[in-house]
Tab-separated table of C-alpha atoms and ligand atoms in Angstrom:
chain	number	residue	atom	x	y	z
A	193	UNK	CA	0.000	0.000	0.000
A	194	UNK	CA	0.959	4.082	-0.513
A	195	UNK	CA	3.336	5.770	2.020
A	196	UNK	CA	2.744	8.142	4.625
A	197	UNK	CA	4.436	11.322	3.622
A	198	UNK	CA	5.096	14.394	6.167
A	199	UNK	CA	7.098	16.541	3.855
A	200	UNK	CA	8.601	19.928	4.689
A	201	UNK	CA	9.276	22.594	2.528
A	202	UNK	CA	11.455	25.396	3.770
A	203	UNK	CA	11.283	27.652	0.948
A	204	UNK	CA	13.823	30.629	0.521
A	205	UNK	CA	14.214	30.676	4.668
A	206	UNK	CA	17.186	29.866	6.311
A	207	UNK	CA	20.542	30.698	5.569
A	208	UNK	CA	23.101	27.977	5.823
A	209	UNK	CA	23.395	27.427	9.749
A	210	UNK	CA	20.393	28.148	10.532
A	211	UNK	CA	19.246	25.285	7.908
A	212	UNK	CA	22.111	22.900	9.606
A	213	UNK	CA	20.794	23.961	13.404
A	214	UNK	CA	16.686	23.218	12.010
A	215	UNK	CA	17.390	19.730	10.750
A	216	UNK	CA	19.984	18.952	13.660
A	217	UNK	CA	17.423	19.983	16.205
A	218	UNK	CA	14.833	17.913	14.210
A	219	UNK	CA	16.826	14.770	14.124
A	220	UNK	CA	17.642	15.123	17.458
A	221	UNK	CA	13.992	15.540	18.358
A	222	UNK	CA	13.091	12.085	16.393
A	223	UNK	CA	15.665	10.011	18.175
A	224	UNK	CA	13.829	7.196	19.997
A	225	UNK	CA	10.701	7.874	18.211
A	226	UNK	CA	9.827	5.614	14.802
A	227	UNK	CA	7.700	7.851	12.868
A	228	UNK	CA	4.689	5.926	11.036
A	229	UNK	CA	5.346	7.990	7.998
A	230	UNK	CA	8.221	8.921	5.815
A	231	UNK	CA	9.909	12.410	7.290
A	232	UNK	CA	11.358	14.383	4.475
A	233	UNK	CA	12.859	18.304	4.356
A	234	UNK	CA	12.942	20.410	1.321
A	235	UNK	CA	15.593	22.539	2.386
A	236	UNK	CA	17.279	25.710	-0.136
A	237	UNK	CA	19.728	24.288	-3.173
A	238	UNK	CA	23.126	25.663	-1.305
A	239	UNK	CA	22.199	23.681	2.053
A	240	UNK	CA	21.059	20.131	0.519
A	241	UNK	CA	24.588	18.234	0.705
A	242	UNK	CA	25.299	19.423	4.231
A	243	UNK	CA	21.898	18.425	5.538
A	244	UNK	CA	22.254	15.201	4.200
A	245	UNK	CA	25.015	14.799	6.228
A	246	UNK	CA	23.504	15.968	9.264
A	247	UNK	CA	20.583	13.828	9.066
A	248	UNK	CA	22.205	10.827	8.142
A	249	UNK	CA	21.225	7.691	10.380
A	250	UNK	CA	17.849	9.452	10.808
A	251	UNK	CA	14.607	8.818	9.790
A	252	UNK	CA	14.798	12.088	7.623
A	253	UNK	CA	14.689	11.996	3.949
A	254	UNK	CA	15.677	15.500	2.240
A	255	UNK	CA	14.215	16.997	-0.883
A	256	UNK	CA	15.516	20.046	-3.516
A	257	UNK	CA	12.720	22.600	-4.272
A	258	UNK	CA	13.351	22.495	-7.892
A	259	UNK	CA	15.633	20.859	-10.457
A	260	UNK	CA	16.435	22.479	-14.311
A	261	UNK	CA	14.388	21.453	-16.910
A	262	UNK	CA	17.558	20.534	-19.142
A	263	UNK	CA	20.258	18.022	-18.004
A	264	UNK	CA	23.180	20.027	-18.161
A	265	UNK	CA	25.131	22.951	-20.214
A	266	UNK	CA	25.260	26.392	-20.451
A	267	UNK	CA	22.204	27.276	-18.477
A	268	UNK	CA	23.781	29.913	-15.877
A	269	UNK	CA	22.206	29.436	-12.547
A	270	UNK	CA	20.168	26.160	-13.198
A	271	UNK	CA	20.900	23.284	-10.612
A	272	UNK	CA	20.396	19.715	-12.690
A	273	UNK	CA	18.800	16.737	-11.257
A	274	UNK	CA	21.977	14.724	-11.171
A	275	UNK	CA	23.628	17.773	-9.255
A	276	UNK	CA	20.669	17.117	-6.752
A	277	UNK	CA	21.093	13.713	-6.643
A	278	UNK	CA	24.647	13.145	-6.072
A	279	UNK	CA	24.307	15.333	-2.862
A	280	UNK	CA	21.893	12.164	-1.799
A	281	UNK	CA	18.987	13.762	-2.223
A	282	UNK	CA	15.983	11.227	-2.442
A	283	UNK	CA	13.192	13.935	-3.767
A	284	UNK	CA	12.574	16.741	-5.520
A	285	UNK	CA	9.034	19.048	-5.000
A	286	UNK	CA	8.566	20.271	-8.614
A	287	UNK	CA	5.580	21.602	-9.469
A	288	UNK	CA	4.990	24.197	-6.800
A	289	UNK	CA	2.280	26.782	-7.274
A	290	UNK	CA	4.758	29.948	-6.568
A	291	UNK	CA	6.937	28.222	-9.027
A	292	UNK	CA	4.307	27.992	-11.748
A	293	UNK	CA	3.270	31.648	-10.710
A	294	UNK	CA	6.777	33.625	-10.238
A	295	UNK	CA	9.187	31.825	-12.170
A	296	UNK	CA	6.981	30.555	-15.686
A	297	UNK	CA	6.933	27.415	-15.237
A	298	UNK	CA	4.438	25.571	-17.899
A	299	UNK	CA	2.967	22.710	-18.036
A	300	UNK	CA	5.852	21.094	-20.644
A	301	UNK	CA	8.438	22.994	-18.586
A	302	UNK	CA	7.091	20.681	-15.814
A	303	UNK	CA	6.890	17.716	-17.841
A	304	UNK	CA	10.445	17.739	-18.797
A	305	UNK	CA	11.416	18.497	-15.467
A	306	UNK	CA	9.842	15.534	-14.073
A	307	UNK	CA	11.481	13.181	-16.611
A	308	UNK	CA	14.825	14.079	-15.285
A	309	UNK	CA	14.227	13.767	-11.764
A	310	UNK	CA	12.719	9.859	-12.727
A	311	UNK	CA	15.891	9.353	-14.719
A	312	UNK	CA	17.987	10.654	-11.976
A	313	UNK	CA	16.241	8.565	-8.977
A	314	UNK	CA	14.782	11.439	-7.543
A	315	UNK	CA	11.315	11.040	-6.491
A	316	UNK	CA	9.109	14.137	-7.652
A	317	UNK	CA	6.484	15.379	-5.001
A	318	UNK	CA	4.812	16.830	-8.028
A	319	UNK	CA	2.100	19.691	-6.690
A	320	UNK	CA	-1.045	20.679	-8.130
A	321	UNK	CA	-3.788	22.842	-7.380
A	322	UNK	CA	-6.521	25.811	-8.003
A	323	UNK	CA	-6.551	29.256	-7.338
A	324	UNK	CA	-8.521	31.122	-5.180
A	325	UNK	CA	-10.769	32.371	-8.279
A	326	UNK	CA	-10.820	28.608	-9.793
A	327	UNK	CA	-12.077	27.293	-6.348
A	328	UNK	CA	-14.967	30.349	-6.274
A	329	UNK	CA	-15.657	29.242	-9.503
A	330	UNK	CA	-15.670	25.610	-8.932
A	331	UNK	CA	-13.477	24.645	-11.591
A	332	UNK	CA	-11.060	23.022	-8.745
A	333	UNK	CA	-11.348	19.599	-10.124
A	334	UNK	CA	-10.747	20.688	-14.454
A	335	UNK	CA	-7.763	22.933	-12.890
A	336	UNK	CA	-6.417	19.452	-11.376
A	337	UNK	CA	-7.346	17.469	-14.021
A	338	UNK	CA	-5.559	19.817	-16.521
A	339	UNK	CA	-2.481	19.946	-14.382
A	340	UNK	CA	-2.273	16.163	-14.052
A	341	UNK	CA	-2.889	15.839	-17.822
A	342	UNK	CA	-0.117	18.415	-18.778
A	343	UNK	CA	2.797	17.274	-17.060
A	344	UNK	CA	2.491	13.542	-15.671
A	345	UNK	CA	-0.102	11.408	-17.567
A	346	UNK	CA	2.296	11.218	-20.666
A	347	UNK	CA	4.154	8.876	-18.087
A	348	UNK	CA	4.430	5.315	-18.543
A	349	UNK	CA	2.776	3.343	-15.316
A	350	UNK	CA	5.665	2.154	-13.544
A	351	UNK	CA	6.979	5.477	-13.890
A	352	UNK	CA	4.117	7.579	-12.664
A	353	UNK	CA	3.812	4.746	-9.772
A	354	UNK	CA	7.494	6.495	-8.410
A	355	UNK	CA	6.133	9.998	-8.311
A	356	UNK	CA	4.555	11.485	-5.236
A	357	UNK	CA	1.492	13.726	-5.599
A	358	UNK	CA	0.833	17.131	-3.394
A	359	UNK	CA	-2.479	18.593	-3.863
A	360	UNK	CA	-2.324	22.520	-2.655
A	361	UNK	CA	-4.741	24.941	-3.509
A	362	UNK	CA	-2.999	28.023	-3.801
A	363	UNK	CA	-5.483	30.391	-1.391
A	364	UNK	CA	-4.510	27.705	1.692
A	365	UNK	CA	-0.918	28.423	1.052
A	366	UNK	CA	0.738	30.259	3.832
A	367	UNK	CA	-2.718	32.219	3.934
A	368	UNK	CA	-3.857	30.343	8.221
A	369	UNK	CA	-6.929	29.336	5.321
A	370	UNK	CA	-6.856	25.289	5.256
A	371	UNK	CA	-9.064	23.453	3.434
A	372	UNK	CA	-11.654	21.779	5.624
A	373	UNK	CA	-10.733	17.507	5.993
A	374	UNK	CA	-13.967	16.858	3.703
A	375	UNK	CA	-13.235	19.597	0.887
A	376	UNK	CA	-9.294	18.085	1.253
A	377	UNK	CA	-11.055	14.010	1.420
A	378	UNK	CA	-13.165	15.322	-1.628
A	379	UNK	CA	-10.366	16.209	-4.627
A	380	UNK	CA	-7.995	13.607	-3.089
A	381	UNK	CA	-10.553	11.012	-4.207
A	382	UNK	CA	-11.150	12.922	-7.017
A	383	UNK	CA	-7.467	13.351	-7.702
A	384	UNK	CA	-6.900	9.661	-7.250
A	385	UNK	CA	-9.836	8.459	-9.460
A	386	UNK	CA	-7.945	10.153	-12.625
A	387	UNK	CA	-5.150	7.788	-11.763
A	388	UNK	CA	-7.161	4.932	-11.498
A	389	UNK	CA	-8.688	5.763	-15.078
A	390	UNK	CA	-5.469	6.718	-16.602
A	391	UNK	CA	-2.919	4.189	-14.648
A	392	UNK	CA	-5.746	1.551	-13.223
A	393	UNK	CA	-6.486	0.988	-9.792
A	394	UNK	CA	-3.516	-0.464	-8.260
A	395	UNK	CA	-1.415	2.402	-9.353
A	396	UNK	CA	-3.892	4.865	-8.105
A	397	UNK	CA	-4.287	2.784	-4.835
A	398	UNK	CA	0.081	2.803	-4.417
A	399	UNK	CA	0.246	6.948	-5.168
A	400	UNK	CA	0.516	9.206	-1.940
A	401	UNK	CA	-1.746	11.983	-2.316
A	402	UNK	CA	-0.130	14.951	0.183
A	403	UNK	CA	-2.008	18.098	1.202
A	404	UNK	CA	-0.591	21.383	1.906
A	405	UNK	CA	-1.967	24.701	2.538
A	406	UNK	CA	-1.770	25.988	6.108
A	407	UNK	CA	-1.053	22.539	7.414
A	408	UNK	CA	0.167	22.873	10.984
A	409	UNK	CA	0.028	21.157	14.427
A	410	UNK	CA	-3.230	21.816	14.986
A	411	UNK	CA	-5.256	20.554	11.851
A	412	UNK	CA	-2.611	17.970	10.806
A	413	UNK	CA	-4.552	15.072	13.010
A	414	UNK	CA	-8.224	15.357	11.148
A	415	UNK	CA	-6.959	16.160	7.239
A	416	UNK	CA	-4.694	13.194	7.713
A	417	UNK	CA	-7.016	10.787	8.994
A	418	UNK	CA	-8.954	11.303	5.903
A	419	UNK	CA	-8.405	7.859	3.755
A	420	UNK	CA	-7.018	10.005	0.417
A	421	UNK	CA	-5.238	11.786	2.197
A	422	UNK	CA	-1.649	10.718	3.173
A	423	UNK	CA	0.386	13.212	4.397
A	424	UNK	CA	0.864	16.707	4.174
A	425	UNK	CA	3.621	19.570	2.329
A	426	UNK	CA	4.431	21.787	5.157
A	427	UNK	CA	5.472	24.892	4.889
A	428	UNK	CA	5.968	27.818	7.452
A	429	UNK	CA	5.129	25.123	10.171
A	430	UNK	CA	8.115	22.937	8.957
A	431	UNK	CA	10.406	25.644	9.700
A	432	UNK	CA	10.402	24.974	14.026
A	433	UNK	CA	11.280	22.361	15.034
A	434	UNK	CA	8.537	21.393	17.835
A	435	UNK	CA	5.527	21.685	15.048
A	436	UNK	CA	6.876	19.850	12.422
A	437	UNK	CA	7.508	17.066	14.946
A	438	UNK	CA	3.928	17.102	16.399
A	439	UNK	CA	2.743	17.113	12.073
A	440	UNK	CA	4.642	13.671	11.884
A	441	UNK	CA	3.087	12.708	15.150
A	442	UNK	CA	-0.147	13.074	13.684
A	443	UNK	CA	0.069	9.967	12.291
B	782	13P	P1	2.145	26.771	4.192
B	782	13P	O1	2.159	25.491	5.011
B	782	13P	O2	3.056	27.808	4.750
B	782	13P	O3	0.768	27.227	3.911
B	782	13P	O4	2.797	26.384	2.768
B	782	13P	C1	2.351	25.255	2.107
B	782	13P	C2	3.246	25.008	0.958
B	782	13P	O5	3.267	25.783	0.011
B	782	13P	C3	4.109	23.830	1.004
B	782	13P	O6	4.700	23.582	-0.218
């Protein structure tokens, strides 16, 4: 059966030590404890090598934000997916809705992107979700749908069985507005019913579906005891210690 994910995602906090002294305090906060989920950090490009260090014999998995849609050459700036990997990074969040919004990032953009994290072992936690406007409007499940469509159906199954999925609608992100447990329960099933009809139903029953969107210590418990949904992308409460550890305790 699918994973149980708690996934962090730092995003363009923390300068070096400050990353080093979050995941050390983390790991040192998990010792004695066997999460019942996977425990993964999505810490800045500069800080992934060292953190993999520091959380070595832990239970903690780390993840880049981002990987280059090309594999390597004169693309100033860009960080490739083998880079990533051969810090010993496991995962890669690609996908993410202030990457889509900010930076350009298109559906094919994303497609491509994907391909190289699968053909450099990285797992994507791919992300997906509606606006504010697209929710209002209803449209929350085409928006998906569309999303899904554009950048990981044109995978073959046992590839598309190695990606992760995080379903974020863009007003719960970092706005205190999480989706309620049903409306989260609701497009998870949803989200997981494409799969089944695309991939069949023992793909779709082996994908983790993640939420994120104002996930924190105090809502983790009832959105993850939802049965589609399994696990969450945390943002600003991954970045203290204490509350991500109480997120993976939800489970
Ligand atoms: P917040 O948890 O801060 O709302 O961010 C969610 C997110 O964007 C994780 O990728």
């Amino acid at each position: 059966m699918r994973k149980n994910i708690v996934a962090g995602n730092w995003k363009m906090n923390k300068t070096l030590q400050e990353g080093i002294a979050l995941a050390t305090e983390l790991k040192d906060a998990l010792v004695g404890t066997t999460p019942n989920c996977d425990v993964v950090i999505g810490t800045p490009f500069i800080h992934l090598a060292t953190v993999v260090e520091t959380v070595k014999k832990s239970p903690i998995k780390v993840a880049a934000q981002n990987c280059a849609d090309k594999e390597s050459g004169a693309y100033t700036g860009e960080v490739s997916a083998s880079m990533i990997k051969s810090t010993g990074v496991n995962y890669v969040i690609l996908g993410h809705s202030e990457r889509r919004a900010y930076y350009g990032e298109t559906f094919e953009i994303l497609r491509n992107k994907v391909l190289l994290a699968l053909k450099n072992e990285l797992t994507p936690i791919f992300c997906i979700g509606e606006l504010k406007e697209e929710r209002e409007a209803n449209k929350q499940n085409e928006v998906v749908k569309a999303q899904l469509e554009g950048s990981v159906f044109n995978l073959s199954a046992t590839d598309f069985g190695k990606i992760v999925i995080a379903y974020e609608p863009v007003w719960a992100i970092g706005t205190g507005l999480t989706a309620t447990s049903e409306q989260a329960q609701e497009i998870h099933a949803f989200i997981r019913s494409l799969i089944a009809d695309k991939y069949g139903k023992e793909v779709a029953d082996s994908t983790s579906i993640l939420y994120g969107g104002s996930c924190n210590a105090g809502n983790a418990a009832e959105l993850f005891s939802k049965p589609d949904v399994d696990g969450g992308l945390i943002g600003g409460a991954s970045l203290k210690a204490v509350d991500f550890k109480a997120i993976i305790s939800a489970f």
